[in-house]
Amino acid sequence: MNAEPPRPTALVTGAASGIGAALARRLAAEGHRLVLVDRDGERLRETGAALPADTELVTADLTDDADLARIEERCRAGLDLLVNNAGFGHPTRFLATPIEAEIAMSRLHMETVLRLTHAALPPMLARGSGGVLNTASLLGFFPSSTYSATKAWVINFSQATARTARPHGVTVTALCPGFTRTGFHGSAGMDMSKIPGFLWLDPDAVAAAALRDWRRGRALSVPDWRYKLVASVGRALPPGLTGRLLSGRDMRS
Ligand SMILES: NC(=O)c1ccc[n+]([C@@H]2O[C@H](COP(=O)([O-])OP(=O)(O)OC[C@H]3O[C@@H](n4cnc5c(N)ncnc54)[C@H](OP(=O)(O)O)[C@@H]3O)[C@@H](O)[C@H]2O)c1
């Protein structure tokens, strides 16, 4: 009798809600074994309750050195897919945001992505399969804030890593969603009432597009044709102009 092939393992950060939870549901439906990481243990357990019983739930604040080291160790032990998705935003501009909050965002969006990717890639490259999906943002194409700068870094880093990993059969993809209905803006205290309903994406649709693009070996995933158009404009215009179009508010407010 033939033994069942081993199930691929995916680790998803920021998996308790929103896009991360949608990715986890989809990966579970596709047969992945899951390791879900989030700083909110309670919400993580609620999300995990609807997933297969062998789903591993790890409460960790990825801006905490000891917590991040634990997750790095898990990545080094071998994964088929690493999803760097945890993230947050600020309601205020640069000088009105406490520097500690800016540093925490920079650490989460850049240092965490860097360290977990560095830990996860070697076993993938040695095996010649697997990959990394990094959640950036459409705003990464539009210089407008510390948030957009960190997400531009994620796009640049993912594209650079993708190029060197591809010949070894490993895919790295930067996911760049536009406005998506999650707890993101509420948690950050942002007023999104002026954003028209038709611009909002559904997290399950974003997750489906992201995994489709990752499987196709694409370095960049921009879900939804309207946002593909917006991204093309952002990439074509000089950064100074896109920045001016977006930066209506004073950096002190
Ligand atoms: N929603 C959008 O419109 C949108 C658009 C473009 C890109 N994105 C990106 O998509 C990703 C997922 O966001 P989402 O929209 O799904 O928002 P979300 O529902 O708030 O999910 C983000 C998850 O990450 C967790 N997290 C935050 N800081 C963490 C930390 N230090 N350690 C571990 N977990 C942490 C959050 O926990 P808490 O709830 O406790 O903070 C939350 O569970 C983020 O990287 C975001 O920048 C979102």
XYZ file of C-alpha atoms and ligand atoms in Angstrom:
301
model
C 0.000 0.000 0.000
C 1.315 3.502 -0.897
C 1.865 5.877 2.034
C 0.127 9.289 1.853
C 2.511 12.056 0.688
C 3.464 14.379 3.601
C 1.288 17.503 3.841
C 3.088 20.783 3.085
C 3.484 23.122 6.069
C 2.716 26.849 5.931
C 3.494 29.395 8.653
C 1.332 32.537 8.571
C 1.991 35.615 10.726
C -0.842 37.983 11.661
C -3.154 35.006 11.156
C -5.758 35.803 13.830
C -7.769 38.079 11.556
C -8.206 39.727 8.175
C -6.015 38.719 5.224
C -3.881 36.372 7.375
C -6.924 34.426 8.600
C -8.273 34.260 5.023
C -4.914 32.896 3.805
C -4.933 30.337 6.637
C -8.462 29.131 5.735
C -7.519 28.803 2.081
C -4.219 27.031 2.769
C -6.004 24.590 5.110
C -8.625 23.868 2.425
C -5.786 23.172 -0.025
C -4.304 20.582 2.372
C -1.578 22.526 4.176
C -0.617 21.887 7.771
C -0.662 25.265 9.474
C 1.448 27.139 11.995
C -0.429 30.349 12.842
C 1.285 33.228 14.626
C -0.296 36.353 16.104
C 0.125 38.553 19.165
C -3.576 38.211 20.057
C -3.789 34.702 21.569
C -7.536 34.900 22.230
C -8.444 35.824 18.648
C -5.917 33.302 17.351
C -7.728 30.519 19.254
C -11.079 31.670 17.793
C -9.627 31.578 14.249
C -7.913 28.232 14.901
C -11.171 26.672 16.181
C -12.549 26.585 12.613
C -9.363 24.992 11.213
C -8.038 21.397 11.279
C -7.181 20.052 14.748
C -3.438 19.740 13.980
C -3.158 23.530 13.402
C -0.366 24.889 15.609
C -1.215 28.218 17.302
C 1.678 30.358 18.489
C 1.106 33.578 20.430
C 4.034 35.890 19.720
C 4.610 39.624 19.469
C 6.956 39.811 16.499
C 8.400 43.136 17.673
C 9.688 41.328 20.774
C 13.189 39.885 20.292
C 12.642 36.653 22.239
C 9.299 35.980 20.518
C 10.786 36.678 17.083
C 13.726 34.336 17.825
C 11.237 31.512 18.624
C 9.490 31.985 15.263
C 12.856 32.195 13.449
C 13.735 28.811 14.961
C 10.455 27.374 13.668
C 11.246 28.722 10.170
C 14.754 27.244 10.268
C 13.278 23.811 11.094
C 11.720 23.745 7.604
C 8.553 25.086 5.981
C 6.978 24.807 2.536
C 5.502 28.300 2.677
C 6.269 31.286 4.907
C 3.652 34.052 4.874
C 4.936 37.307 6.388
C 1.631 39.090 6.812
C 1.445 40.697 10.300
C 1.207 44.462 10.082
C -0.467 47.594 11.411
C -0.922 51.259 10.575
C -1.014 54.616 12.385
C -3.808 57.211 12.127
C -1.279 60.066 12.408
C 1.501 61.481 10.236
C 5.232 61.146 10.901
C 5.887 63.836 13.512
C 2.570 63.308 15.321
C 3.340 59.598 15.826
C 5.468 58.607 18.840
C 8.883 57.440 17.625
C 8.412 54.144 19.550
C 5.356 53.372 17.404
C 7.263 54.193 14.196
C 10.124 51.922 15.282
C 7.708 49.079 16.167
C 6.099 49.356 12.704
C 9.489 49.420 10.983
C 10.631 46.382 12.956
C 7.459 44.417 12.201
C 7.223 45.295 8.494
C 10.957 45.080 7.723
C 13.127 43.376 10.377
C 10.627 40.552 10.960
C 10.210 39.928 7.218
C 13.998 40.018 6.772
C 14.785 37.652 9.654
C 12.035 35.103 9.016
C 12.830 35.002 5.280
C 16.540 34.591 6.082
C 15.692 31.674 8.391
C 13.144 29.985 6.097
C 14.892 30.136 2.704
C 17.984 27.875 3.180
C 16.042 24.585 3.656
C 13.734 25.555 0.747
C 16.691 26.282 -1.563
C 18.370 23.011 -0.541
C 15.156 21.092 -1.329
C 14.387 23.073 -4.481
C 10.769 23.871 -3.578
C 8.541 26.119 -1.487
C 8.537 29.858 -1.039
C 7.655 33.056 0.761
C 4.637 35.338 0.447
C 5.187 38.814 1.917
C 2.159 41.061 2.430
C 3.188 44.538 1.293
C 0.573 47.077 0.155
C -0.477 49.049 -2.902
C 0.783 52.051 -0.931
C 4.301 50.668 -1.411
C 4.109 52.193 -4.917
C 3.100 55.604 -3.511
C 5.619 57.340 -1.224
C 3.383 58.948 1.388
C 4.286 57.828 4.945
C 6.479 55.589 7.092
C 3.894 52.862 6.383
C 4.274 53.231 2.604
C 8.080 53.332 2.983
C 8.122 50.038 4.907
C 5.851 48.438 2.307
C 8.055 49.755 -0.551
C 10.916 47.976 1.231
C 8.863 44.741 1.320
C 8.210 44.989 -2.443
C 11.866 45.751 -3.282
C 13.204 43.052 -0.928
C 10.738 40.442 -2.254
C 11.561 41.200 -5.895
C 15.309 40.993 -5.209
C 14.938 37.729 -3.274
C 12.569 36.319 -5.895
C 15.153 36.803 -8.622
C 17.848 34.835 -6.794
C 15.510 32.132 -5.418
C 13.705 31.387 -8.712
C 16.535 29.373 -10.360
C 16.395 27.037 -7.321
C 12.666 26.348 -7.732
C 11.663 28.670 -4.852
C 9.100 31.488 -5.319
C 9.048 34.761 -3.379
C 6.015 37.016 -3.913
C 5.076 40.466 -2.641
C 1.308 40.776 -2.142
C 0.095 44.362 -2.697
C -3.577 44.717 -1.748
C -5.603 47.900 -2.025
C -8.297 48.734 0.564
C -9.409 45.432 2.095
C -12.243 44.936 4.607
C -10.395 43.776 7.747
C -9.829 45.053 11.278
C -6.732 46.957 10.050
C -8.185 50.475 9.842
C -10.390 50.099 12.950
C -7.417 48.903 15.058
C -5.379 51.870 13.855
C -8.199 54.322 14.622
C -8.410 55.475 10.984
C -11.571 57.088 9.637
C -12.279 55.342 6.325
C -15.836 56.664 5.880
C -14.838 58.645 2.759
C -13.615 55.565 0.872
C -16.415 54.465 -1.491
C -17.768 50.936 -1.019
C -16.819 49.754 -4.515
C -13.099 50.208 -3.749
C -13.094 47.684 -0.901
C -11.769 44.171 -1.476
C -12.873 41.029 0.313
C -10.006 39.348 2.285
C -10.927 35.901 0.905
C -10.625 37.212 -2.675
C -7.266 38.816 -1.806
C -6.031 35.505 -0.325
C -7.176 33.537 -3.392
C -5.420 35.930 -5.810
C -2.245 35.959 -3.682
C -1.905 32.168 -3.596
C -2.722 31.893 -7.309
C 0.034 34.390 -8.156
C 2.485 32.736 -5.751
C 1.843 29.343 -7.411
C 2.366 30.913 -10.830
C 5.817 32.049 -9.675
C 5.020 35.778 -9.814
C 7.196 38.165 -7.801
C 4.319 40.646 -7.521
C 0.639 40.038 -6.752
C -1.822 42.931 -7.065
C -5.347 41.552 -6.547
C -8.190 43.077 -8.603
C -7.864 44.654 -12.075
C -8.666 48.166 -10.803
C -5.793 48.068 -8.357
C -3.521 46.559 -11.044
C -4.237 49.744 -13.006
C -3.547 51.971 -9.976
C -0.276 50.095 -9.320
C 0.835 50.586 -12.945
C 0.230 54.328 -12.590
C 2.128 54.384 -9.274
C 5.065 52.547 -10.842
C 5.132 54.769 -13.933
C 4.951 58.191 -12.252
C 8.024 59.818 -10.696
C 7.992 59.270 -6.872
C 7.974 63.027 -6.225
C 4.704 63.415 -8.127
C 2.869 60.452 -6.532
C 4.023 61.671 -3.113
C 2.630 65.173 -3.822
C -0.699 63.728 -5.021
C -1.138 61.815 -1.748
C 0.396 64.051 0.904
C -2.456 66.481 1.493
C -1.926 66.692 5.255
C 0.860 68.304 7.210
C 3.361 65.747 8.567
C 2.684 67.091 12.083
C -1.043 66.157 12.080
N -6.636 45.979 5.112
C -6.076 46.683 4.146
O -6.715 47.560 3.524
C -4.640 46.424 3.757
C -4.191 46.966 2.532
C -2.879 46.738 2.150
C -2.029 45.976 2.943
N -2.496 45.474 4.119
C -1.552 44.666 4.918
O -2.131 43.391 5.110
C -1.550 42.768 6.268
C -2.663 42.156 7.092
O -3.498 43.214 7.561
P -5.075 43.060 7.688
O -5.677 44.077 6.799
O -5.489 41.656 7.557
O -5.265 43.636 9.169
P -5.667 42.895 10.532
O -6.991 42.255 10.393
O -5.478 43.919 11.588
O -4.571 41.726 10.666
C -3.245 41.975 11.045
C -2.897 41.001 12.154
O -1.505 41.190 12.487
C -1.428 41.191 13.909
N -0.235 41.890 14.394
C -0.017 43.230 14.445
N 1.141 43.485 15.049
C 1.680 42.278 15.390
C 2.866 41.894 16.077
N 3.734 42.807 16.552
N 3.120 40.580 16.263
C 2.237 39.648 15.808
N 1.086 39.950 15.183
C 0.802 41.268 14.970
C -2.671 41.963 14.298
O -2.929 41.876 15.670
P -3.668 43.156 16.389
O -5.067 43.133 15.901
O -3.480 42.867 17.828
O -2.926 44.402 15.918
C -3.717 41.297 13.415
O -4.215 40.099 13.982
C -0.748 43.871 6.974
O 0.628 43.682 6.716
C -1.242 45.163 6.317
O -0.242 46.147 6.333
C -3.779 45.670 4.540
